[in-house]
Structures are given as C-alpha cells and as structure tokens.
CSV table of C-alpha atoms in Angstrom, one decimal:
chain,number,residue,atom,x,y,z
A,665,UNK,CA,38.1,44.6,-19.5
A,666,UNK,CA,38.8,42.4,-22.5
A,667,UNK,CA,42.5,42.8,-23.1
A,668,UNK,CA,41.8,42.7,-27.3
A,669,UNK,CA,38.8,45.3,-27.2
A,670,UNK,CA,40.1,47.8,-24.7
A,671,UNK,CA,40.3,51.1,-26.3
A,672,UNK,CA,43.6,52.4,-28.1
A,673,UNK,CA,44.7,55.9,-28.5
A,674,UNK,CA,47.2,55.9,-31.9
A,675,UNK,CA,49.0,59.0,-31.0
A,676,UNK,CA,51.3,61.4,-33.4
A,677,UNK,CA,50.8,60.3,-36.3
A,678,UNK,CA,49.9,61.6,-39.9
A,679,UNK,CA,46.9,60.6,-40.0
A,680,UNK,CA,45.4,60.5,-43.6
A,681,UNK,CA,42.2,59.8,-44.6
A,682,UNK,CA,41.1,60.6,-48.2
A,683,UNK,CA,37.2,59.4,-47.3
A,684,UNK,CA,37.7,62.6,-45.3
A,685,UNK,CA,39.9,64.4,-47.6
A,686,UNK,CA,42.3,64.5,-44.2
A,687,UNK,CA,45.5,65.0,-44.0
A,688,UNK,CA,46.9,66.2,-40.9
A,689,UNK,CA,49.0,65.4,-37.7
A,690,UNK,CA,46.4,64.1,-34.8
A,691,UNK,CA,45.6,61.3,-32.5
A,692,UNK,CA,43.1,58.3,-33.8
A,693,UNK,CA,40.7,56.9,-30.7
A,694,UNK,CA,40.0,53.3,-31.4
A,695,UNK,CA,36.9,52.3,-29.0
A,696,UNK,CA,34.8,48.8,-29.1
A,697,UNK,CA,35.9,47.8,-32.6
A,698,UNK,CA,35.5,51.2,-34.2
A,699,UNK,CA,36.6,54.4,-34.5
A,700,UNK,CA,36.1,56.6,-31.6
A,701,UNK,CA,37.0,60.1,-33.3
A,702,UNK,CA,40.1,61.8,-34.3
A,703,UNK,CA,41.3,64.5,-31.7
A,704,UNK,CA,44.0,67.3,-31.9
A,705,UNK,CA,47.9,65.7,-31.1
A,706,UNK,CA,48.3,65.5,-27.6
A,707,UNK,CA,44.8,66.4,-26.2
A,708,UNK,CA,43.1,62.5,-26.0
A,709,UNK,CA,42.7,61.7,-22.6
A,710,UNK,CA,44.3,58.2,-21.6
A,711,UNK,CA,41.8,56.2,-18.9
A,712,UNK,CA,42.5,53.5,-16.7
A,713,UNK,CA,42.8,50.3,-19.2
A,714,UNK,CA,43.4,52.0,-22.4
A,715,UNK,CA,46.4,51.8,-24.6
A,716,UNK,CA,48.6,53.9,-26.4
A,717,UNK,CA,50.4,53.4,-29.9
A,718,UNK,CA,53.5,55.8,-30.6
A,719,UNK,CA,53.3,57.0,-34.4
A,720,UNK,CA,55.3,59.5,-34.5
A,721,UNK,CA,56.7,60.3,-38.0
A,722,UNK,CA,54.6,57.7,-39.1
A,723,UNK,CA,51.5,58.0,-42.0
A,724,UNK,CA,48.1,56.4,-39.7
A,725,UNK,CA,45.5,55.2,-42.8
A,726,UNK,CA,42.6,53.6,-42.3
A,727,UNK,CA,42.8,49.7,-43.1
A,728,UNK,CA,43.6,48.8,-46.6
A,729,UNK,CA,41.0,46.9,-48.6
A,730,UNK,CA,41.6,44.1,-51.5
A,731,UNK,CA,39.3,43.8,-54.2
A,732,UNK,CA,41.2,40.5,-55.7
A,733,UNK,CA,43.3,38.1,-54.0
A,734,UNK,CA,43.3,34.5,-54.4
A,735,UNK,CA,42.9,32.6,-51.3
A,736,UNK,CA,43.6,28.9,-53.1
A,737,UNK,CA,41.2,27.9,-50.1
A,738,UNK,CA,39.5,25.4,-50.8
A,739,UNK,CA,41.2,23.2,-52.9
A,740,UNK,CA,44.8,24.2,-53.5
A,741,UNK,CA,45.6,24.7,-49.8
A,742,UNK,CA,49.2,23.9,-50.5
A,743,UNK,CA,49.7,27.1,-52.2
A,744,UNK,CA,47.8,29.0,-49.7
A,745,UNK,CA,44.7,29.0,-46.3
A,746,UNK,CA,43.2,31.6,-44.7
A,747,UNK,CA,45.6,31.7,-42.1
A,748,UNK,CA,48.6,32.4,-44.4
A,749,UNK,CA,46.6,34.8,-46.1
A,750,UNK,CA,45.6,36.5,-43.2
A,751,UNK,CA,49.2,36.8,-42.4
A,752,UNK,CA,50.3,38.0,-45.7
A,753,UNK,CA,48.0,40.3,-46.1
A,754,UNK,CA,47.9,42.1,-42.6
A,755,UNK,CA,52.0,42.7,-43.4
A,756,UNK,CA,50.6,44.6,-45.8
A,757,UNK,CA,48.6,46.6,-44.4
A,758,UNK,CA,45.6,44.8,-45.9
A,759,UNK,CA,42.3,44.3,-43.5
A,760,UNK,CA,39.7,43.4,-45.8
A,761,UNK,CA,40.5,40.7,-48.5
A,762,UNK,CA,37.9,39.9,-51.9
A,763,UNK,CA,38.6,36.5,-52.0
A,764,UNK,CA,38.1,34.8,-55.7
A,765,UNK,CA,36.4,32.0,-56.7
A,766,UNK,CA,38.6,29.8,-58.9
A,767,UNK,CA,38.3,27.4,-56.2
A,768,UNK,CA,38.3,23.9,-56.2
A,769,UNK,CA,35.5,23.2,-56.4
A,770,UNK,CA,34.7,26.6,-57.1
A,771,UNK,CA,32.7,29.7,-55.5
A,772,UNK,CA,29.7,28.9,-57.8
A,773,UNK,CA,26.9,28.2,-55.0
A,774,UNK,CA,25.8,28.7,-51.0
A,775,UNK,CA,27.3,25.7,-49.8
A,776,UNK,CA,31.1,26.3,-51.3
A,777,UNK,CA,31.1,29.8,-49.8
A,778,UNK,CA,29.6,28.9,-46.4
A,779,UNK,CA,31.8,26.9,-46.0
A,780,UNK,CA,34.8,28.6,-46.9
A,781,UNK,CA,33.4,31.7,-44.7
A,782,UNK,CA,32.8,29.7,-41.7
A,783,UNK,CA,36.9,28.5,-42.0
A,784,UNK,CA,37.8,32.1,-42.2
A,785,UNK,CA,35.9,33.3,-39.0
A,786,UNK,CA,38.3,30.9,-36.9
A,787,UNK,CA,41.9,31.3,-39.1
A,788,UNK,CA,42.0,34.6,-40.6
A,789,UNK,CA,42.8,38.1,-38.6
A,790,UNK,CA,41.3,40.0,-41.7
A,791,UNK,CA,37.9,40.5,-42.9
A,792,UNK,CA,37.2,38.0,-45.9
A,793,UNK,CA,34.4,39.3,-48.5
A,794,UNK,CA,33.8,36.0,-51.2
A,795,UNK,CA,33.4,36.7,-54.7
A,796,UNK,CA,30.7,34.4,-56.1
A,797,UNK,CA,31.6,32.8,-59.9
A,798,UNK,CA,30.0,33.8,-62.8
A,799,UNK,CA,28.9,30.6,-64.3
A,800,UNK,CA,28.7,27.1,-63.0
A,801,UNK,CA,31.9,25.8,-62.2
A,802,UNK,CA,33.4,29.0,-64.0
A,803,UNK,CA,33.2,27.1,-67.3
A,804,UNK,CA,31.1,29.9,-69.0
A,805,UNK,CA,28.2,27.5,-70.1
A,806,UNK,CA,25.5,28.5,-68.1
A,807,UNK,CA,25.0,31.3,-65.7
A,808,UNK,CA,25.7,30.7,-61.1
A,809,UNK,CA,22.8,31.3,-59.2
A,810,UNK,CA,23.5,34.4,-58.7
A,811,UNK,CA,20.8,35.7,-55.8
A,812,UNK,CA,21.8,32.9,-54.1
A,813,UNK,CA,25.4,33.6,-53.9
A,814,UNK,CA,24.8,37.6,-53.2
A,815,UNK,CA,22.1,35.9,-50.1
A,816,UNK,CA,25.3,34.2,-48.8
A,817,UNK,CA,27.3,37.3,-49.0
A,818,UNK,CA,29.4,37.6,-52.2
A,819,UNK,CA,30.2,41.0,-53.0
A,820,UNK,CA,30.5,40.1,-56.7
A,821,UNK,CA,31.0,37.8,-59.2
A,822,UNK,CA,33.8,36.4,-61.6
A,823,UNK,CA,35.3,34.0,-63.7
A,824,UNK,CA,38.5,35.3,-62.8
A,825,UNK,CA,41.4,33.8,-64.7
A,826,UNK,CA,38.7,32.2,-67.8
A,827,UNK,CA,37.1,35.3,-69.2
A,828,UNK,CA,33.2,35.1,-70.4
A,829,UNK,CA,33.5,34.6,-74.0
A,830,UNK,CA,29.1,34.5,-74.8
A,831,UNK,CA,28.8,38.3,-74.9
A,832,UNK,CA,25.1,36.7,-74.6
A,833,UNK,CA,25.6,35.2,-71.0
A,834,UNK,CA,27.8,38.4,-70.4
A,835,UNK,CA,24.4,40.3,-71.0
A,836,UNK,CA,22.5,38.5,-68.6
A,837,UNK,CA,25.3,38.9,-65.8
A,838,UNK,CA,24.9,42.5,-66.2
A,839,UNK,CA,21.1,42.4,-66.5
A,840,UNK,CA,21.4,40.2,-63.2
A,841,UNK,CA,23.9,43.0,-61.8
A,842,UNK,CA,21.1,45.9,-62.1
A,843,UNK,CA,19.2,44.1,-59.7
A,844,UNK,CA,22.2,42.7,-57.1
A,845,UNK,CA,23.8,46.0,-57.3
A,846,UNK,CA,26.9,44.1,-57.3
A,847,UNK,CA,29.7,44.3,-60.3
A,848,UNK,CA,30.5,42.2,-62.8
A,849,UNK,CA,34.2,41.4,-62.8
A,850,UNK,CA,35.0,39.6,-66.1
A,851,UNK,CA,38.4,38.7,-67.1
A,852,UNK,CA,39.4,40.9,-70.1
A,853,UNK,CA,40.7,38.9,-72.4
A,854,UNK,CA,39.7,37.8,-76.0
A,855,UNK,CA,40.8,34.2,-76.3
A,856,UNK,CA,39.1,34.3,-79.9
A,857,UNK,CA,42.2,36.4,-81.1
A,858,UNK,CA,45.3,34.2,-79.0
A,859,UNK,CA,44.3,31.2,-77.5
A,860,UNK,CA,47.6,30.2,-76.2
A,861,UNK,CA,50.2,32.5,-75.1
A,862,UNK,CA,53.6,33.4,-73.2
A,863,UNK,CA,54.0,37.1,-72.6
A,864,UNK,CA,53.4,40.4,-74.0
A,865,UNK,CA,53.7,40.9,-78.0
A,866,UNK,CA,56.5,42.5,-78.4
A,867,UNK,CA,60.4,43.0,-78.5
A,868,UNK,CA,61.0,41.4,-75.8
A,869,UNK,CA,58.9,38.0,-76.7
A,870,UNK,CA,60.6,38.0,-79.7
A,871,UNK,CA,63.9,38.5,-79.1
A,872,UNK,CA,63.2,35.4,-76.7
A,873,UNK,CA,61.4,33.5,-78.7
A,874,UNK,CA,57.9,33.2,-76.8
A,875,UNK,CA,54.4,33.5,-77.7
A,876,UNK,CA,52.9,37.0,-77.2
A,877,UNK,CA,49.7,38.2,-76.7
A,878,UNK,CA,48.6,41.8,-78.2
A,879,UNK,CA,47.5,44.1,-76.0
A,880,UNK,CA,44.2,43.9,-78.4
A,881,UNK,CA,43.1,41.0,-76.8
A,882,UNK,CA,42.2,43.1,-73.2
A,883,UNK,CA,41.0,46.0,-75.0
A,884,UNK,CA,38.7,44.4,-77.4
A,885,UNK,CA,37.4,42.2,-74.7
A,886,UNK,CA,37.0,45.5,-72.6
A,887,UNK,CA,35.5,47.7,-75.2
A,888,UNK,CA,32.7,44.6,-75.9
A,889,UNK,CA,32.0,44.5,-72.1
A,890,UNK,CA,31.3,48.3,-71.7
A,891,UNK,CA,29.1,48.3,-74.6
A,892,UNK,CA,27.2,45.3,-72.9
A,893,UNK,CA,27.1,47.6,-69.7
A,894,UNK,CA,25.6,50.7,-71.4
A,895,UNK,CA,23.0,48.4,-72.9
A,896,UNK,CA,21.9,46.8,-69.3
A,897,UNK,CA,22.7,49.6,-67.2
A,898,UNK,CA,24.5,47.0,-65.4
A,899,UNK,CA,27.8,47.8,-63.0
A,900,UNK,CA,31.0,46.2,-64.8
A,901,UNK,CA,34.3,46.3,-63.0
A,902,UNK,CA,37.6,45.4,-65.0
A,903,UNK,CA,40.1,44.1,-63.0
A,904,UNK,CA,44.3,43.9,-63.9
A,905,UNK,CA,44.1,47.0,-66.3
A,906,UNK,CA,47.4,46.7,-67.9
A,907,UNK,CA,47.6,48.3,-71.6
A,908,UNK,CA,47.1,52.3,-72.6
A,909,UNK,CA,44.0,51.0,-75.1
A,910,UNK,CA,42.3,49.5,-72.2
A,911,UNK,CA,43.0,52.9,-70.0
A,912,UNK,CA,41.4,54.8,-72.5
A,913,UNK,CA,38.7,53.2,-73.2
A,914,UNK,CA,37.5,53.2,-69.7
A,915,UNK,CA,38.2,57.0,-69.3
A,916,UNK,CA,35.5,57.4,-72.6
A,917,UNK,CA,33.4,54.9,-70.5
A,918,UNK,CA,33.2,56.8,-67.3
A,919,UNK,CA,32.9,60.6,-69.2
A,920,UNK,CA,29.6,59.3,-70.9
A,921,UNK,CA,28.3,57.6,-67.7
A,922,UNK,CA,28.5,53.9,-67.9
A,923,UNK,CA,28.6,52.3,-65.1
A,924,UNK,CA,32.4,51.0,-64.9
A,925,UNK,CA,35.1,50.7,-62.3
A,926,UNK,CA,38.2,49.6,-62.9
A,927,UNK,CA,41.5,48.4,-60.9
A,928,UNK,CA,45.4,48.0,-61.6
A,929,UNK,CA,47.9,45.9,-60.0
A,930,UNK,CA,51.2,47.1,-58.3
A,931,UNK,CA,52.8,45.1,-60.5
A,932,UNK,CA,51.4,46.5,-63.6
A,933,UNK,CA,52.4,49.8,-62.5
A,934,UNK,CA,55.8,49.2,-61.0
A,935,UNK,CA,56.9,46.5,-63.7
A,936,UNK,CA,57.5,45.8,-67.5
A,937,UNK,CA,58.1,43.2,-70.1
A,938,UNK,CA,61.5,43.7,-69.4
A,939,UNK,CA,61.6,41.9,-66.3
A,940,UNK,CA,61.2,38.5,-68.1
A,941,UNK,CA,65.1,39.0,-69.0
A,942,UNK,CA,65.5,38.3,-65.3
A,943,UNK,CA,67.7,41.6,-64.5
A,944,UNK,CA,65.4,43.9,-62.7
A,945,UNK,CA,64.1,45.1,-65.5
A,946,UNK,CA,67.2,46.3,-67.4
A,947,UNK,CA,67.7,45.1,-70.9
A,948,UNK,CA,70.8,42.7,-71.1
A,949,UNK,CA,73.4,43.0,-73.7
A,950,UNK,CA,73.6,39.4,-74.2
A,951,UNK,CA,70.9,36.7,-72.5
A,952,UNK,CA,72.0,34.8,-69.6
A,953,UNK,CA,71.2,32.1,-67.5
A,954,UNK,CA,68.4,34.6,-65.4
A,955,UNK,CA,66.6,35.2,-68.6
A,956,UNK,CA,63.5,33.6,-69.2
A,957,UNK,CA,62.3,34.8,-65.7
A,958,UNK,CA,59.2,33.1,-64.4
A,959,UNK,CA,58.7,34.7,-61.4
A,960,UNK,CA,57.5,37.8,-64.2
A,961,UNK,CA,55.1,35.7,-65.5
A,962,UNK,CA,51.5,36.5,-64.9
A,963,UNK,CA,48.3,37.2,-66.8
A,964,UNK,CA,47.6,39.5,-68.0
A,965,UNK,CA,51.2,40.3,-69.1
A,966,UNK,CA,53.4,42.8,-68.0
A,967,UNK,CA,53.3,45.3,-70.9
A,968,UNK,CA,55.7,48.2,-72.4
A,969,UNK,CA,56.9,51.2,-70.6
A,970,UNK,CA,54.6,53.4,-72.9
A,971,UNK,CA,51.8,51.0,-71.3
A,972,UNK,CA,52.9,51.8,-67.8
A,973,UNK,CA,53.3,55.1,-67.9
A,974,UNK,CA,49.2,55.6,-68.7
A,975,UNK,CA,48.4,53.2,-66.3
A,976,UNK,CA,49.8,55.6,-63.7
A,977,UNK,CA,48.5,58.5,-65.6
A,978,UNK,CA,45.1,56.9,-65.5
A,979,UNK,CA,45.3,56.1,-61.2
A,980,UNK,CA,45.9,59.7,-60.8
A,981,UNK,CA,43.2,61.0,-63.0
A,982,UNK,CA,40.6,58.7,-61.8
A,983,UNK,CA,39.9,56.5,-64.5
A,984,UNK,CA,41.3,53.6,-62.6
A,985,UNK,CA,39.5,53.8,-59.1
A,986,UNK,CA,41.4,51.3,-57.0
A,987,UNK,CA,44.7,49.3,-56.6
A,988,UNK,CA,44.3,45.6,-56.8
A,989,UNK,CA,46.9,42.7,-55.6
A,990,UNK,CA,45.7,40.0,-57.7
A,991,UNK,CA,47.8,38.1,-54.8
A,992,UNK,CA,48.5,34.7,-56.4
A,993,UNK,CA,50.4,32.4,-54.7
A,994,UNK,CA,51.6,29.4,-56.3
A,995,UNK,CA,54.2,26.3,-55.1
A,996,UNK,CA,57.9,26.3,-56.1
A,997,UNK,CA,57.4,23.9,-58.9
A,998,UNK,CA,54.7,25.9,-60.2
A,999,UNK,CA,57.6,28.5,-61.3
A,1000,UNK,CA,60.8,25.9,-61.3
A,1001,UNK,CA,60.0,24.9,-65.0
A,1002,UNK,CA,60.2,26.4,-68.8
A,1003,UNK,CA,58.6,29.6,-69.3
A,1004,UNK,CA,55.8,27.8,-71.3
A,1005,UNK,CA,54.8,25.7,-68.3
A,1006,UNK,CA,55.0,28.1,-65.7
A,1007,UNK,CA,52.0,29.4,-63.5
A,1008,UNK,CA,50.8,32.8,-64.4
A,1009,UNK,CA,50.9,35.1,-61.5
A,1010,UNK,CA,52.7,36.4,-58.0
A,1011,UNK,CA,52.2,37.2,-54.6
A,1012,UNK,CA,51.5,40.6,-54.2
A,1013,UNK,CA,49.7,41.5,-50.8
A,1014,UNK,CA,53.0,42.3,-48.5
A,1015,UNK,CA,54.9,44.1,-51.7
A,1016,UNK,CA,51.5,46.5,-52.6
A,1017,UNK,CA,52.7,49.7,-50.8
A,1018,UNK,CA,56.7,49.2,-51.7
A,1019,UNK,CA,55.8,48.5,-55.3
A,1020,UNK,CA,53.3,51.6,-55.7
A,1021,UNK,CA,55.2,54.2,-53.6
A,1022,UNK,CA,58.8,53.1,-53.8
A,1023,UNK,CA,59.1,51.8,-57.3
A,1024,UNK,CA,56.3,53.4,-59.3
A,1025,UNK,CA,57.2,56.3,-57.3
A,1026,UNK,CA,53.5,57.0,-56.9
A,1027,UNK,CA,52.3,60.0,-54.3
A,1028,UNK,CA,51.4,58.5,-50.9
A,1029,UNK,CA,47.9,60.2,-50.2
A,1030,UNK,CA,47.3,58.6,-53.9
A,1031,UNK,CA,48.4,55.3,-53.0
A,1032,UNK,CA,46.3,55.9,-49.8
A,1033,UNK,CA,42.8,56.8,-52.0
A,1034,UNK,CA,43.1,54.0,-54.0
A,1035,UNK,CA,44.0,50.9,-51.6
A,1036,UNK,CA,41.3,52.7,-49.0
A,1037,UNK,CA,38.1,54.9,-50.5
A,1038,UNK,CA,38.2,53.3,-53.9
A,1039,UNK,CA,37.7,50.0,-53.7
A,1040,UNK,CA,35.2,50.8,-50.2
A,1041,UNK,CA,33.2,52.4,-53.2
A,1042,UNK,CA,33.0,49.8,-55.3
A,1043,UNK,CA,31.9,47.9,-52.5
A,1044,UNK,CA,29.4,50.0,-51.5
A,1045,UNK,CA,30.7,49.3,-47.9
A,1046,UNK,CA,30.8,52.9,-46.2
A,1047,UNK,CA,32.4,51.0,-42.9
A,1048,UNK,CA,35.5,50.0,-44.2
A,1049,UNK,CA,38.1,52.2,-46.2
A,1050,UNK,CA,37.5,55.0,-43.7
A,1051,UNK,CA,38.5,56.4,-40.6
A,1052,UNK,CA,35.0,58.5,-39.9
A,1053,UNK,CA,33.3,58.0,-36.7
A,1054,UNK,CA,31.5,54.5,-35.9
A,1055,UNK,CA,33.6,53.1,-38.5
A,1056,UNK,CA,35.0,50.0,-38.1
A,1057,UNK,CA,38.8,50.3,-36.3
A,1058,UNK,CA,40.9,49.1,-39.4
A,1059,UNK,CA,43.9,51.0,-39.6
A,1060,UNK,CA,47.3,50.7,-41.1
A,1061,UNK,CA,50.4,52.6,-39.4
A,1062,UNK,CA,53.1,53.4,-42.6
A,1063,UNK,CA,56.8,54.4,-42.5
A,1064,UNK,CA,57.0,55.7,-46.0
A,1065,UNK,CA,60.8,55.9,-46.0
A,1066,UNK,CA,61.6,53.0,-44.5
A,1067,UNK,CA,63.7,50.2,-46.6
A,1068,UNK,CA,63.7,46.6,-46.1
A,1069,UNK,CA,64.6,43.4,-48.3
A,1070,UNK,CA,62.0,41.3,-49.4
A,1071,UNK,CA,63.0,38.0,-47.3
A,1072,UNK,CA,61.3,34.8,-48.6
A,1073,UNK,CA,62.3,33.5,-44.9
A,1074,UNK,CA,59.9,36.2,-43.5
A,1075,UNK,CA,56.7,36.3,-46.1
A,1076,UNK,CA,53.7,35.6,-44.7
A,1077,UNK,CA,52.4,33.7,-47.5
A,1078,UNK,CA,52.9,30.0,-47.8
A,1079,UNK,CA,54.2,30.6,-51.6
A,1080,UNK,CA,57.2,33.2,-52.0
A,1081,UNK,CA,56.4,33.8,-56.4
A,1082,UNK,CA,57.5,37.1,-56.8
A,1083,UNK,CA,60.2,38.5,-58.7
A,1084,UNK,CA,60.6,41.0,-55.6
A,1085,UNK,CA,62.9,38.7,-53.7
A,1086,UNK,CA,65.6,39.7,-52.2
A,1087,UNK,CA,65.3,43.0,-53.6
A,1088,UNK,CA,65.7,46.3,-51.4
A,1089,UNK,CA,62.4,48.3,-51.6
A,1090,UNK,CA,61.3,51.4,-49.6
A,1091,UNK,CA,58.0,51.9,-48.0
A,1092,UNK,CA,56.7,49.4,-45.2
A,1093,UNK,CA,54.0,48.8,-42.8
A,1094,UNK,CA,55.0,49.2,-39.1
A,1095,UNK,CA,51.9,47.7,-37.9
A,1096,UNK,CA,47.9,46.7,-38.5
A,1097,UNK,CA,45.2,47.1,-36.6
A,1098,UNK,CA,41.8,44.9,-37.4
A,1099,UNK,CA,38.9,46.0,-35.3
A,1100,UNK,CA,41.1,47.8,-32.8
A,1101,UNK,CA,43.3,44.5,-32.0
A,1102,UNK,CA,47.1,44.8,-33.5
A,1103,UNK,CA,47.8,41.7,-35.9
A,1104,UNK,CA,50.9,43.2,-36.8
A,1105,UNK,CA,53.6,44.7,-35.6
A,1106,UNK,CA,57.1,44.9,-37.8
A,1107,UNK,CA,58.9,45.6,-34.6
A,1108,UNK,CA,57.6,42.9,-33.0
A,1109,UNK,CA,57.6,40.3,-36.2
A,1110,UNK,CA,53.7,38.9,-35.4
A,1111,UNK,CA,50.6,40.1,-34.0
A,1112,UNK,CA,50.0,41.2,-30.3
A,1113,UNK,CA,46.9,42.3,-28.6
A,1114,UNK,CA,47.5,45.8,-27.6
C-alpha cells in the first residue's frame, strides 16, 4: 500500500466540526483521501497498514480554507511561490488557499491561470483555488472574460488592491455574477474621496503627521456596491471589513436579503491604529525611534478600537461569514523605508489562529466556523470546510493553549512583514493533514507522510 494514502485513525481528540454542529471527543477515520467517518474514542479498529495520530487534548478541525491570500506567483516570485506558500500556509492550518490575481501579468485570462495552476499541482501541499480579475489587466477599463476564466476554474473575481470605480462596469460584474454563480469581490474603497493616503483618519495620523483615510471611503464604496447587488441580483462579497459603518451596513444588507458575504482579517480584529506607534499597540508618552511602524501598515488601515470592537461583534452575529488572511508578503525593502513609501500589507497565514483566538480573544468553535463552513459557503464547495463522510481528508490538529514566539527564522513564507515578530502569542497548530497525507507537523518542524 501507498505509504501517503494509507488510511489514518486521528485518535482522542476534540473533534469540532461546525458543518456538523459537532463538538465532541472521538476518533476521525481518514481513508483514500477522504473522510472515512467519525467513531466513538477508542472503538476504531486499527488494520494492518493503517496509522495512528495521538490528539489527545488536542481540538481536530476540518482543514482551514482561505478566501484571499496573495501568492505573488507569477511575477513577484521574490516575495513569494507556491511552494513557500504552501508552507506558510499548512503551519497554519490552512489547506485550501484563494489565490488573487494581482499578478504579473495578471489573473485576467485562461492562459495566466493555467499556467499558474499547472505550477501549483507540482509545488504546493495545499489546494490552490484562482481568483480570476475583474477587468483586463485589473485596470478597470473594460470588463475580463469572465466565462472564460470561471471555465478555467476561478472561484471569483477581483481587482483586489485597485477597487472598481465605474459603478457602470461594477453592474455588469454582478449581472455577469447571476449567471457564474460566482462573487464579486471588489475592493471597498472610494478613491474619489482620498486618492493618496497613509493610515487611518484619526489621532493617531495626526499626532504623527500622516495622511489618513476616513473610514467613509470603505463604507461609501460598500453601500454603492450593495445597492448595485440588489439591482442585479448578483452575489457581492466584501473582503478586509475593517470599520463599524461598513459592519452595519452589511448586517442591513443581509436582513433585507441581498445577496452579500463578507470577510475580516485577523489583523483587523486583533489590531488597531495604535500599532503604527510601534509599541504593541500601547500609546507612547513621547514618540521614539519604533514609531512610524511599517510593519502596521496595510490597506485597508487598521482602524480605532470602537472599529474593532464591531468587527468582532459582527463575526459572532453572522454578519461577517468568514475570516480572511489577506496574506501579503512583501521583501524587506518593501517595509525598510518612510512610512509613505512602504508596502501596504503583512503576512498573515501562520499568525490567523494566534491573532483570532489569543489576541482578539475570540471563542474557538467561532474561530473554527468562520476559517472552515463560512468561506466553504461562499464557495459553494460542500467538500472542503467539513469533516462529513466522503469529504475530502483536510484537517487541522489545534493546541489552543499552546504559546510560541513568532520566529522570522522559522516562517514558512519567503517574506517575514508582520508586526507579529518576535512576539509571544498563544494558540498553534500541531499538525495538518491535506488529503489524508501530514504536511505538517510542529513536533517534527516539516511535513512527513504518515
């Protein structure tokens, strides 16, 4: 028998699955690349050839999906490739990964994303689902074939990073959408109110003397979109939720029935605009040399505590459905600058569970719901996000107590941008399984076949 598909018994563990609404202590049976069943502790029978995996006082999950990371592949491979991905993201506990398409050149036709899929099949551990571009070359002049791109199996589309300013082309996405059954992921941001910006409007940017943007800009760009999605009937999904304003409107949204989905980033719920002083968040009584922080630099900006504080609110009362990396990984001189100049953005794939449930101090079967069964909705993929039988064997085994130092020596990721560094954090993944084959094992510090 093939050593990487023989079947695995994940024994002890917590196993919870909120596809299921499960929550209880039992053994998982991986079999063939999917789930075999889920049996009473202590009563799966162990064959010749099969293997074992000891979770005791562990949480077992099913595999944790990714509706935006940025892969930099092709184009910016210094940053990061699917292999470095891959390995970032299964420390994580991630084993699927949307990948988006500001891409050089970018996701915009067949060809691009063949390609790119093809690379992944032989360097990445995880499953890799493309997000297709909006427009042509994500310069918001003219629509992306967009039948063509869903035919090579994007799972969406986006501009991500340049929002769609035409409200007329933004129409036509979401006419398009009705028919794909795919979302429409638009940036929210209104570029016709700020075009150039530093941080958050606020205190903060003004006791340091930066450009801010309002929080205005994402709501007013948010509030046109679901208006545009009521018209069409068309499925809009707003990524990087980050202000109260943008919260509410999307509760509104989803009470009168639009079709809306919506994610939030770790960071965005963990962090604030205070972090740009460059003291872990605490306000300094004079500025020093840490201040001006670039590694807390990202778009959208991290906002006010008041801003925060509904973001969480909205996770846990469904408005927001899913928890999104926005994983971007940039080089060291991308960050080693003036705050101006700096890349917007930070890895986030390997801190996602530490920064939701350790920091945010977010409920575990929560955290769980949102990284598993919400974004599997969104995908319409019932295969992934679950632990039910015949599903595919992605799972995630979780020490929710466990700390550890974020080690830039020790990141999967080819870039290290994240103001997580060296910082203590509690909550870590003890291993990942992709289709029933261990990529990771924290005990182990790689991947082994079991």
């Amino acid at each position: 028998m093939n050593q990487q598909t023989r079947p695995l018994v994940i024994r002890n563990g917590r196993v919870i699955d909120p596809s299921q609404g499960l929550d209880s202590v039992a053994d998982v049976v991986l079999v063939e690349g999917a789930v075999g069943g889920i049996e009473a502790r202590g009563t799966t029978q162990l064959f010749d050839g099969w293997a074992e995996f000891d979770a005791s006082g562990m949480i077992v999950a099913p595999g944790f999906i990714d509706l935006h990371t940025h892969l930099r592949t092709p184009g910016q491979e210094w940053k990061e490739d699917p292999k470095t991905a891959s390995d970032a993201a299964v420390r994580g506990g991630f084993t699927t990964i949307c990948v988006m398409p500001n891409t050089y050149p970018a996701q915009d036709n067949a060809s691009v994303v063949g390609e790119l899929m093809l690379r992944c099949v032989s360097e990445s551990a995880v499953r890799v689902r493309p997000i297709g571009a909006i427009t042509k070359g994500r310069k918001g002049g003219e629509l992306a074939p967009m039948h063509e791109l869903a035919d090579a199996s994007a799972v969406g589309f986006s501009d991500d990073g340049d929002p769609v300013m035409s409200p007329h082309l933004m129409r036509q996405a979401l006419t398009y959408s009705t028919d794909l059954d795919l979302p429409i992921i638009n940036h929210a941001e209104d570029r016709g109110l700020v075009a150039e910006w530093d941080m958050n409007e606020g205190v903060v940017a003004s006791h340091l003397g930066l450009r801010g943007i309002p929080n205005s800009a994402e709501s007013m760009m948010i509030a046109r979109d679901i208006e545009l999605a009521r018209i069409t009937n068309g499925r809009l999904h707003i990524p990087h939720v980050s202000t109260a304003e943008s919260v509410e409107l999307i509760r509104i949204a989803k009470f009168e029935s639009i079709k809306v989905t919506a994610e939030v980033t770790p960071h965005h719920l963990a962090l604030t605009e205070r972090w740009v002083y460059g003291e872990n968040g605490n306000v300094p009584p004079f500025l020093t040399e840490n201040a001006y922080y670039t590694q807390a630099k990202m778009a959208p900006p991290l906002r006010t505590e008041d801003d925060r504080m509904a973001l969480v609110e909205g996770l846990a009362d469904g408005t927001i459905d899913a928890v999104g990396t926005d994983h971007a990984p940039h080089a060291e001189t991308d960050k080693v600058c003036t705050f101006t100049e700096a890349a917007n953005g930070i890895i986030g794939l390997e801190t996602a569970l530490p920064l939701t449930l350790g920091i945010a101090g977010i409920d575990i079967k929560l955290v769980i719901e949102r990284l598993t069964a919400g974004p599997s909705a969104i995908l319409h993929d019932a295969g992934i996000g679950t632990l039910r039988s015949g599903a595919k064997a992605d799972v995630v085994v979780i020490d929710p107590y466990a700390e550890w130092r974020v080690d830039r020596a020790t990141l999967g990721s080819k870039s290290s941008n994240t103001p997580m560094i060296d910082s203590k954090v509690t909550g870590r993944v003890v291993a990942t399984f992709v289709g029933g084959v261990k990529v990771w094992d924290a005990n182990e510090g790689e991947g082994n076949n079991v």
